[in-house]
Backbone as numpy.savetxt, mean C-alpha at the origin, in Angstrom:
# Nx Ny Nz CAx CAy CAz Cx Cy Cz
2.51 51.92 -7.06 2.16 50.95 -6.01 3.23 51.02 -4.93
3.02 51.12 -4.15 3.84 50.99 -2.59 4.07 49.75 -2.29
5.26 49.55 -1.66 6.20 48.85 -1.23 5.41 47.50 -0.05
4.96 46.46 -0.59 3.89 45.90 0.37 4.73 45.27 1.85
4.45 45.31 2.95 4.87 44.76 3.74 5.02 43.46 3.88
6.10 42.70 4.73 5.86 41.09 4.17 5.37 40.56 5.50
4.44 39.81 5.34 3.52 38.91 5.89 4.37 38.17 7.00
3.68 38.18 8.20 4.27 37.38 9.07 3.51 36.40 8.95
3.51 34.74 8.58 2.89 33.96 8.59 1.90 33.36 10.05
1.17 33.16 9.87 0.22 32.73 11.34 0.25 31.28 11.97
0.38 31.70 12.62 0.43 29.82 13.61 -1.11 29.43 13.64
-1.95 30.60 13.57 -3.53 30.09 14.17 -3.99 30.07 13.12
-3.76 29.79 11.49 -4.54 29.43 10.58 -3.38 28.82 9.43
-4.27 28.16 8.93 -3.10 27.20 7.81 -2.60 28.25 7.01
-1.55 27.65 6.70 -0.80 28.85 5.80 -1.12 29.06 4.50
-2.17 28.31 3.45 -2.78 28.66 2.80 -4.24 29.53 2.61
-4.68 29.37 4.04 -5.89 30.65 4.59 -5.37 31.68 4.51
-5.92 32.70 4.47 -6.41 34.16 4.76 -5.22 34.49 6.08
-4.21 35.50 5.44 -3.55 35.84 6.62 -3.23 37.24 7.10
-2.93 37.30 8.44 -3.36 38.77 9.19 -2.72 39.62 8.71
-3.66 40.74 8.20 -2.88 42.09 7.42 -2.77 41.14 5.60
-3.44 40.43 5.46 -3.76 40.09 4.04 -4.99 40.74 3.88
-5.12 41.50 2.61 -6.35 41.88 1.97 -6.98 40.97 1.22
-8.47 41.09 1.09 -9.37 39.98 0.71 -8.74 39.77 -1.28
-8.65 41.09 -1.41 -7.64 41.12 -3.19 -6.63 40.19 -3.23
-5.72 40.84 -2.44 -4.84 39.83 -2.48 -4.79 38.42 -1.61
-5.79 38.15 -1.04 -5.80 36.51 -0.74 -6.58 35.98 -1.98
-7.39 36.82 -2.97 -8.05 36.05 -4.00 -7.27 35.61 -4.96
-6.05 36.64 -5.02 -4.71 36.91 -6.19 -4.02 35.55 -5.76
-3.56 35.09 -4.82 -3.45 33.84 -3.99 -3.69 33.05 -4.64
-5.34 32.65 -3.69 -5.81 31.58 -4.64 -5.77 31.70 -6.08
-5.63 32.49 -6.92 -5.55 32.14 -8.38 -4.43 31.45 -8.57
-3.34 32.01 -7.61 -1.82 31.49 -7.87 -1.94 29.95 -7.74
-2.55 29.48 -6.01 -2.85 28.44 -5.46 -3.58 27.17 -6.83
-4.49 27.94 -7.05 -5.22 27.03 -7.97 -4.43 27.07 -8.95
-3.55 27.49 -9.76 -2.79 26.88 -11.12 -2.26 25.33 -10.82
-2.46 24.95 -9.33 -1.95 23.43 -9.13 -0.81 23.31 -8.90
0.37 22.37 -9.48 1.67 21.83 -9.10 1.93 22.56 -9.93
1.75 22.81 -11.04 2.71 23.51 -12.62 2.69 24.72 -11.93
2.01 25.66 -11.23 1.79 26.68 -10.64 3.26 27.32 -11.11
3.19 28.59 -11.52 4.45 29.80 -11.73 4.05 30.97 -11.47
4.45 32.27 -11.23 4.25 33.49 -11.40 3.88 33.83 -12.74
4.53 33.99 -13.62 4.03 34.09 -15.11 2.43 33.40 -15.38
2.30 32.84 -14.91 1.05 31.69 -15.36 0.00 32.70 -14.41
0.45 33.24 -13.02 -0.55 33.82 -12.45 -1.06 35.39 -12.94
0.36 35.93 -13.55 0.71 37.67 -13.87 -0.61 37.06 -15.14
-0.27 36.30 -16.12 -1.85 36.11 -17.16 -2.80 35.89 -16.78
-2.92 34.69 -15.84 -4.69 35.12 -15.21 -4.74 35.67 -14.49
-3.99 36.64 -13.71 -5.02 38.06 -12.68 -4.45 39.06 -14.08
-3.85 38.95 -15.20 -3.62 40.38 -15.96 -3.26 41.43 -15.59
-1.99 41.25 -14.54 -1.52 41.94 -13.80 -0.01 41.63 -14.54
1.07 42.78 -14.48 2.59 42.82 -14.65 3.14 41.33 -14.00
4.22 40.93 -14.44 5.09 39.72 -13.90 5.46 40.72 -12.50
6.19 42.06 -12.72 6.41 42.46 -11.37 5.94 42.36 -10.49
4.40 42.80 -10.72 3.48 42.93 -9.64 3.55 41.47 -9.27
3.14 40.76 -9.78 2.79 39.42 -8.89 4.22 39.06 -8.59
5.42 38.96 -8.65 6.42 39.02 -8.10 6.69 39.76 -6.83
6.33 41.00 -6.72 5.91 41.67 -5.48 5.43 40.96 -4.35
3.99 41.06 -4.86 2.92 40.64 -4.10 3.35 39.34 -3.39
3.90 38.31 -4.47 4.18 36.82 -3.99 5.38 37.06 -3.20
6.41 37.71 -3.40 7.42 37.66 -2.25 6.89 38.26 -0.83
6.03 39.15 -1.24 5.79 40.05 0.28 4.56 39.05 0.71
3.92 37.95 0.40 2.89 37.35 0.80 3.38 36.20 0.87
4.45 35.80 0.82 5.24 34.34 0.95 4.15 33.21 0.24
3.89 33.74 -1.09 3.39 32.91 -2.08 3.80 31.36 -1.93
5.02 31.19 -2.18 5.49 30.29 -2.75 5.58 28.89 -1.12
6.11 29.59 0.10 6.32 28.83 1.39 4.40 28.18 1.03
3.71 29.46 1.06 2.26 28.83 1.35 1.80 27.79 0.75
1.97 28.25 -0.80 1.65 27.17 -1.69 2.27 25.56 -1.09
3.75 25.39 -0.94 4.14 24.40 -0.73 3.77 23.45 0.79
3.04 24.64 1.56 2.41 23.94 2.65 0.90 23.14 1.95
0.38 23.86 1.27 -1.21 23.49 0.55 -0.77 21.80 0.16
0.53 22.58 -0.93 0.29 21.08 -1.84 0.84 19.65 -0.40
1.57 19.97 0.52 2.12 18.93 1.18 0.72 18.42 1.60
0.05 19.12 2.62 -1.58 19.31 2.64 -2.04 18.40 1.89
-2.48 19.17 0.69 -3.07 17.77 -0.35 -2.55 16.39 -0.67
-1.30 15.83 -0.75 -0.60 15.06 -0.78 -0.54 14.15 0.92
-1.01 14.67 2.06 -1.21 14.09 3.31 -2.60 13.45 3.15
-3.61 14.55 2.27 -4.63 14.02 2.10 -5.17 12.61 0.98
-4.44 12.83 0.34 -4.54 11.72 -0.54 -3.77 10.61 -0.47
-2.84 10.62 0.13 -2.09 9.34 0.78 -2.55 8.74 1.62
-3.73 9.80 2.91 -4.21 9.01 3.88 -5.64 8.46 2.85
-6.52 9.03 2.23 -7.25 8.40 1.17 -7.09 7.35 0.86
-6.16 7.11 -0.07 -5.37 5.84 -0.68 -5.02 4.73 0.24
-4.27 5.11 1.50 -4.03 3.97 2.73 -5.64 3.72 2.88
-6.47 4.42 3.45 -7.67 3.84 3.64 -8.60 2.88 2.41
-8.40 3.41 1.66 -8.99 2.53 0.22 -8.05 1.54 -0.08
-6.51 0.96 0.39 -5.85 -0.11 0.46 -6.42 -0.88 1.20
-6.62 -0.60 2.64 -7.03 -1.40 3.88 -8.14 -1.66 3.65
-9.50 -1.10 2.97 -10.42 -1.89 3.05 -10.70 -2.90 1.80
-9.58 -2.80 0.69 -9.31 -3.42 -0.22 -9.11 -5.06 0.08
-7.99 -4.65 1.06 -7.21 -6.18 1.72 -8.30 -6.42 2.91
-9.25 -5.76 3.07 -10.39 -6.55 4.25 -11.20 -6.96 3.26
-11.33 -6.34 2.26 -12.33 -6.97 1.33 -11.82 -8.18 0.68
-10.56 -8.32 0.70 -9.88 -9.63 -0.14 -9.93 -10.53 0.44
-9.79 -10.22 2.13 -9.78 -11.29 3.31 -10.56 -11.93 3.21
-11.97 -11.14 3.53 -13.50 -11.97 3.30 -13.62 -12.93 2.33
-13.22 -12.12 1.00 -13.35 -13.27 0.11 -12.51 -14.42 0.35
-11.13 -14.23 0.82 -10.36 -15.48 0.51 -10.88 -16.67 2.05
-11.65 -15.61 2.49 -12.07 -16.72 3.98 -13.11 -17.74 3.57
-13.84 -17.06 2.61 -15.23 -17.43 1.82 -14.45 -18.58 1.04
-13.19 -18.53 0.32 -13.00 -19.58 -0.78 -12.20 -20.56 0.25
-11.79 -20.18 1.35 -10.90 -21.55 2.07 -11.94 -22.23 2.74
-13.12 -21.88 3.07 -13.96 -22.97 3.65 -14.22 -23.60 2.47
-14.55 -23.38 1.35 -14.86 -24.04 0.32 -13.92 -25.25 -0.10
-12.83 -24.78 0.11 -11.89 -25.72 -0.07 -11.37 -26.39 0.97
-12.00 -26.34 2.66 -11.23 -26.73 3.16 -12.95 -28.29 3.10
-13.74 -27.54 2.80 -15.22 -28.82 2.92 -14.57 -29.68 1.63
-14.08 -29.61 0.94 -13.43 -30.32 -0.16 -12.20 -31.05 0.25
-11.72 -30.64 0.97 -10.12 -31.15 1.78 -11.10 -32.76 2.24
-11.71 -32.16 3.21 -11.98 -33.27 4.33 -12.27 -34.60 3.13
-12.76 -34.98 1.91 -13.04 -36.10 1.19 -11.61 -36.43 0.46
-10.66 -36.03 0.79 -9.24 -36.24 -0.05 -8.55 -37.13 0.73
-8.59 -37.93 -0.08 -7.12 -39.35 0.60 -5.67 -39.40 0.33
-4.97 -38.78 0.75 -3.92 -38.15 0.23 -3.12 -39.24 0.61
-3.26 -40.55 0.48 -2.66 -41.71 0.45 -2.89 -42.41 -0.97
-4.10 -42.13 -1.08 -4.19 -42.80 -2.67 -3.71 -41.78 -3.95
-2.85 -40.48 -3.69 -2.63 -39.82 -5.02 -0.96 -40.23 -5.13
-1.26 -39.72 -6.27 0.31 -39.96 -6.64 1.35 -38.58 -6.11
2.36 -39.05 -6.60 3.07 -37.90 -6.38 3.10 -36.33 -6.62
3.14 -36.84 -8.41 2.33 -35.48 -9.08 1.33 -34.98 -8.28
0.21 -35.63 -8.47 -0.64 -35.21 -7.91 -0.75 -34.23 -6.33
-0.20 -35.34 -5.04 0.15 -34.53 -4.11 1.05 -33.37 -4.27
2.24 -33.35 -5.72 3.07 -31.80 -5.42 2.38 -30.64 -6.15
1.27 -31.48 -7.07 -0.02 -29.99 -7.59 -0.20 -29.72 -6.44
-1.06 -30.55 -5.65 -1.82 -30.08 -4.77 -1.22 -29.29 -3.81
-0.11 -29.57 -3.23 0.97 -28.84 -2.37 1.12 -27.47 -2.94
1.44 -27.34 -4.08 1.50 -26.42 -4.59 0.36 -25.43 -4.66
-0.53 -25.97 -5.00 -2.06 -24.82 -5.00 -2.26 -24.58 -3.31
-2.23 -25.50 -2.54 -1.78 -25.70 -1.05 -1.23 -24.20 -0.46
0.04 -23.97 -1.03 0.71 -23.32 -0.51 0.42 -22.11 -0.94
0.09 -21.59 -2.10 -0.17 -20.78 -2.81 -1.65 -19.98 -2.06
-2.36 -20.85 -1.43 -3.27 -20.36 -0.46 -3.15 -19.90 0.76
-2.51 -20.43 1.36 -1.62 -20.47 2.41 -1.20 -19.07 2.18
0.20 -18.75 1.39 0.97 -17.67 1.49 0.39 -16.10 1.63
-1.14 -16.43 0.69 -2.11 -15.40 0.76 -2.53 -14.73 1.91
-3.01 -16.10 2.63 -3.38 -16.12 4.11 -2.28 -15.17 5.24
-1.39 -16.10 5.29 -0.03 -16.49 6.43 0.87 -15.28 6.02
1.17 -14.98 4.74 2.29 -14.53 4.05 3.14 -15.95 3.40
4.68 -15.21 2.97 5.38 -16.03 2.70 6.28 -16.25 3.85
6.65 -17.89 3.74 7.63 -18.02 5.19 9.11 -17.85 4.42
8.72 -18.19 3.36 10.86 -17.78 2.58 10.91 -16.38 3.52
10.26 -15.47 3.41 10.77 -14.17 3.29 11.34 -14.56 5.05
11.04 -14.97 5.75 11.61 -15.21 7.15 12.79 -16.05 7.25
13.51 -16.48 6.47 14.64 -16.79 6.24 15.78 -15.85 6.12
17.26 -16.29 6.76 18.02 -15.59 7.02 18.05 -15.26 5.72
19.03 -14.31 5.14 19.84 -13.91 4.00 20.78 -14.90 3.90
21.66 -15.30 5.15 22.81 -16.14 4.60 22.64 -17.28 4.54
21.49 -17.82 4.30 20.87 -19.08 3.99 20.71 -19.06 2.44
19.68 -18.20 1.87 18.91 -18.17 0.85 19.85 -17.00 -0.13
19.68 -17.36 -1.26 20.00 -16.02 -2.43 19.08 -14.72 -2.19
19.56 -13.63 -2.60 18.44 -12.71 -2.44 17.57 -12.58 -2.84
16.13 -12.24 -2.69 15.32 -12.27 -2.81 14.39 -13.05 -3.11
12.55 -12.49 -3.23 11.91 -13.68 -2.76 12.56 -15.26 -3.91
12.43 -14.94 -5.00 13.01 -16.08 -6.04 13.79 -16.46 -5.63
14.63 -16.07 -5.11 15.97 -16.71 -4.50 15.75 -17.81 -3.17
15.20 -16.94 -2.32 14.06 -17.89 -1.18 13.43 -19.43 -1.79
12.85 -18.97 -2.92 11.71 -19.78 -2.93 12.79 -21.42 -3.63
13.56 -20.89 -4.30 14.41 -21.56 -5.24 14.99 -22.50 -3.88
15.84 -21.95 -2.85 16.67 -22.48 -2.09 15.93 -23.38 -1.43
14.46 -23.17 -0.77 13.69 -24.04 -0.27 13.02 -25.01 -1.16
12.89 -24.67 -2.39 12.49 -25.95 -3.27 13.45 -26.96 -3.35
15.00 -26.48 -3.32 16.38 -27.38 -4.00 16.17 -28.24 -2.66
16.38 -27.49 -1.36 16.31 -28.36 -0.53 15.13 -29.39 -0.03
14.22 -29.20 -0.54 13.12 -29.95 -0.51 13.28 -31.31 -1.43
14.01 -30.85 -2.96 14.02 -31.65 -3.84 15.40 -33.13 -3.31
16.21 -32.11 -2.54 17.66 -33.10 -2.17 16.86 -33.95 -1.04
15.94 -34.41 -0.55 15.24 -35.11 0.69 14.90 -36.61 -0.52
15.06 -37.87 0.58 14.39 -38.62 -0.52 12.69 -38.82 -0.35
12.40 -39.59 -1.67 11.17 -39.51 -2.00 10.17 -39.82 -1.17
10.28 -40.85 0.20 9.77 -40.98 0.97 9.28 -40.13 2.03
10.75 -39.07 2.45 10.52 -37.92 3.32 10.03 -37.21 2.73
10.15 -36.90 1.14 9.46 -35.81 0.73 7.63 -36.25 0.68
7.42 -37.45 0.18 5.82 -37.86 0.08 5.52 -37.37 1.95
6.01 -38.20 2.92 5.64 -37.73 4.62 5.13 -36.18 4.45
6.45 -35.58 3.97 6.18 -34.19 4.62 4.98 -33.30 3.68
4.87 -33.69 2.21 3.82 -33.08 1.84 2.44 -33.81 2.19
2.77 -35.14 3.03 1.25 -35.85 3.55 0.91 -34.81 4.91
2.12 -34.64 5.41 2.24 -33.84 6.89 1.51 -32.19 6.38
2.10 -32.21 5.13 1.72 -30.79 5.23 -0.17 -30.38 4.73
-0.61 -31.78 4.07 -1.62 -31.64 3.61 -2.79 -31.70 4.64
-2.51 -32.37 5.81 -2.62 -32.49 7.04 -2.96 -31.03 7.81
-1.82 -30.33 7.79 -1.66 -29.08 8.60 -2.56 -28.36 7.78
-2.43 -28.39 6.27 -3.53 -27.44 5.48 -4.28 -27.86 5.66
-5.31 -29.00 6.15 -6.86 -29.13 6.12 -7.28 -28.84 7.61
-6.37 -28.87 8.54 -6.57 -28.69 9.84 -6.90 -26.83 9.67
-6.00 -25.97 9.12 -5.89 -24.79 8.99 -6.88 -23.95 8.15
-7.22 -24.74 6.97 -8.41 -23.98 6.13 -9.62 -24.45 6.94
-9.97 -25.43 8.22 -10.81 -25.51 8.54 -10.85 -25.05 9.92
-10.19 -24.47 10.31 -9.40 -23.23 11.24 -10.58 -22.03 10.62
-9.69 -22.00 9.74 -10.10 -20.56 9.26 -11.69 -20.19 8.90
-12.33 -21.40 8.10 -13.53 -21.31 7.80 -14.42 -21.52 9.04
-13.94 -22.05 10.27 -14.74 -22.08 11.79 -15.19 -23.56 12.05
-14.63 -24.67 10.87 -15.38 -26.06 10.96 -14.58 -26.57 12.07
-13.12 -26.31 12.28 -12.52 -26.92 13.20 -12.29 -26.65 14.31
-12.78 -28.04 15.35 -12.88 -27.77 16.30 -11.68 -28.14 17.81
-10.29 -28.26 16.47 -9.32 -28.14 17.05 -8.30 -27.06 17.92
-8.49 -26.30 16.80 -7.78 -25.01 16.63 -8.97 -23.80 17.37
């Protein structure tokens, strides 16, 4: 076998296509290489074309086997990441809908709540499931807090804004979760289209 020339790679076709002064043999010898996948080796290819380790050692250096391959797999890996981003995004549009679907539900349930006649408990459940809807929506607002305010991370956030919530007395704290139960029924009825504030 003679000494194969080495491949100048092409700008006008992907570098896993068919390249100029490649023979149709050896672009098939290629793809066999190509198709062994990520585990892909020379040895693995010299057994399925049943050809010498040399030879396909040859061939793959003078055909820049290995550059090509690693353009394919980046290739596939662009492709399936943009896949995956797209099947995220319509995941979280699909979650949206639903969670738009469950806040009108709850916000037609808001409007019959007297959040003067519950107790405390009661209003810091509710605050709590409150917020927990909310964060879905909005995000979290801890995470918009400095660092040198809060401990790190979100637990740390959430902790520092509870302590300080808890150090308020019981009066400011009942106001502000009346205030806030307020802003949530104004907002889930925002969202569901009943309000004709916002």
């Amino acid at each position: 076998m003679s000494a194969l020339t080495a491949t100048v790679l092409s700008e006008e076709v992907n570098l896993w296509d068919r390249q100029p002064g490649e023979t149709a043999r050896q672009y098939n010898q290629f793809r066999v290489y190509l198709d062994l996948g990520r585990t892909r080796s020379l040895t693995k290819a010299a057994e399925t074309l049943t050809i010498s380790y040399g030879q396909v050692r040859n061939i793959a250096s003078a055909r820049r086997w290995t550059t090509r391959a690693e353009a394919w797999d980046a290739h596939k890996s662009a492709e399936f990441e943009a896949q995956w981003t797209e099947e995220r995004l319509r995941a979280a549009e699909d979650d949206a809908r639903v969670l738009k679907v469950v806040m009108g539900k709850v916000a037609s349930k808001l409007q019959g709540v007297d959040a003067a006649k519950m107790s405390l408990a009661e209003l810091a459940r509710f605050t709590d499931l409150a917020l927990k809807y909310r964060r879905l929506l909005y995000g979290d607002p801890a995470q918009a807090l400095s660092t040198d305010e809060t401990p790190a991370g979100d637990a740390g956030a959430e902790r520092s804004v509870r302590h300080k919530f808890e150090q308020l007395p019981a009066d400011v704290r009942r106001a502000q979760i009346l205030d806030l139960s307020d802003k949530l029924r104004h907002r889930t009825a925002a969202v569901s289209g009943t309000d004709d504030d916002e």
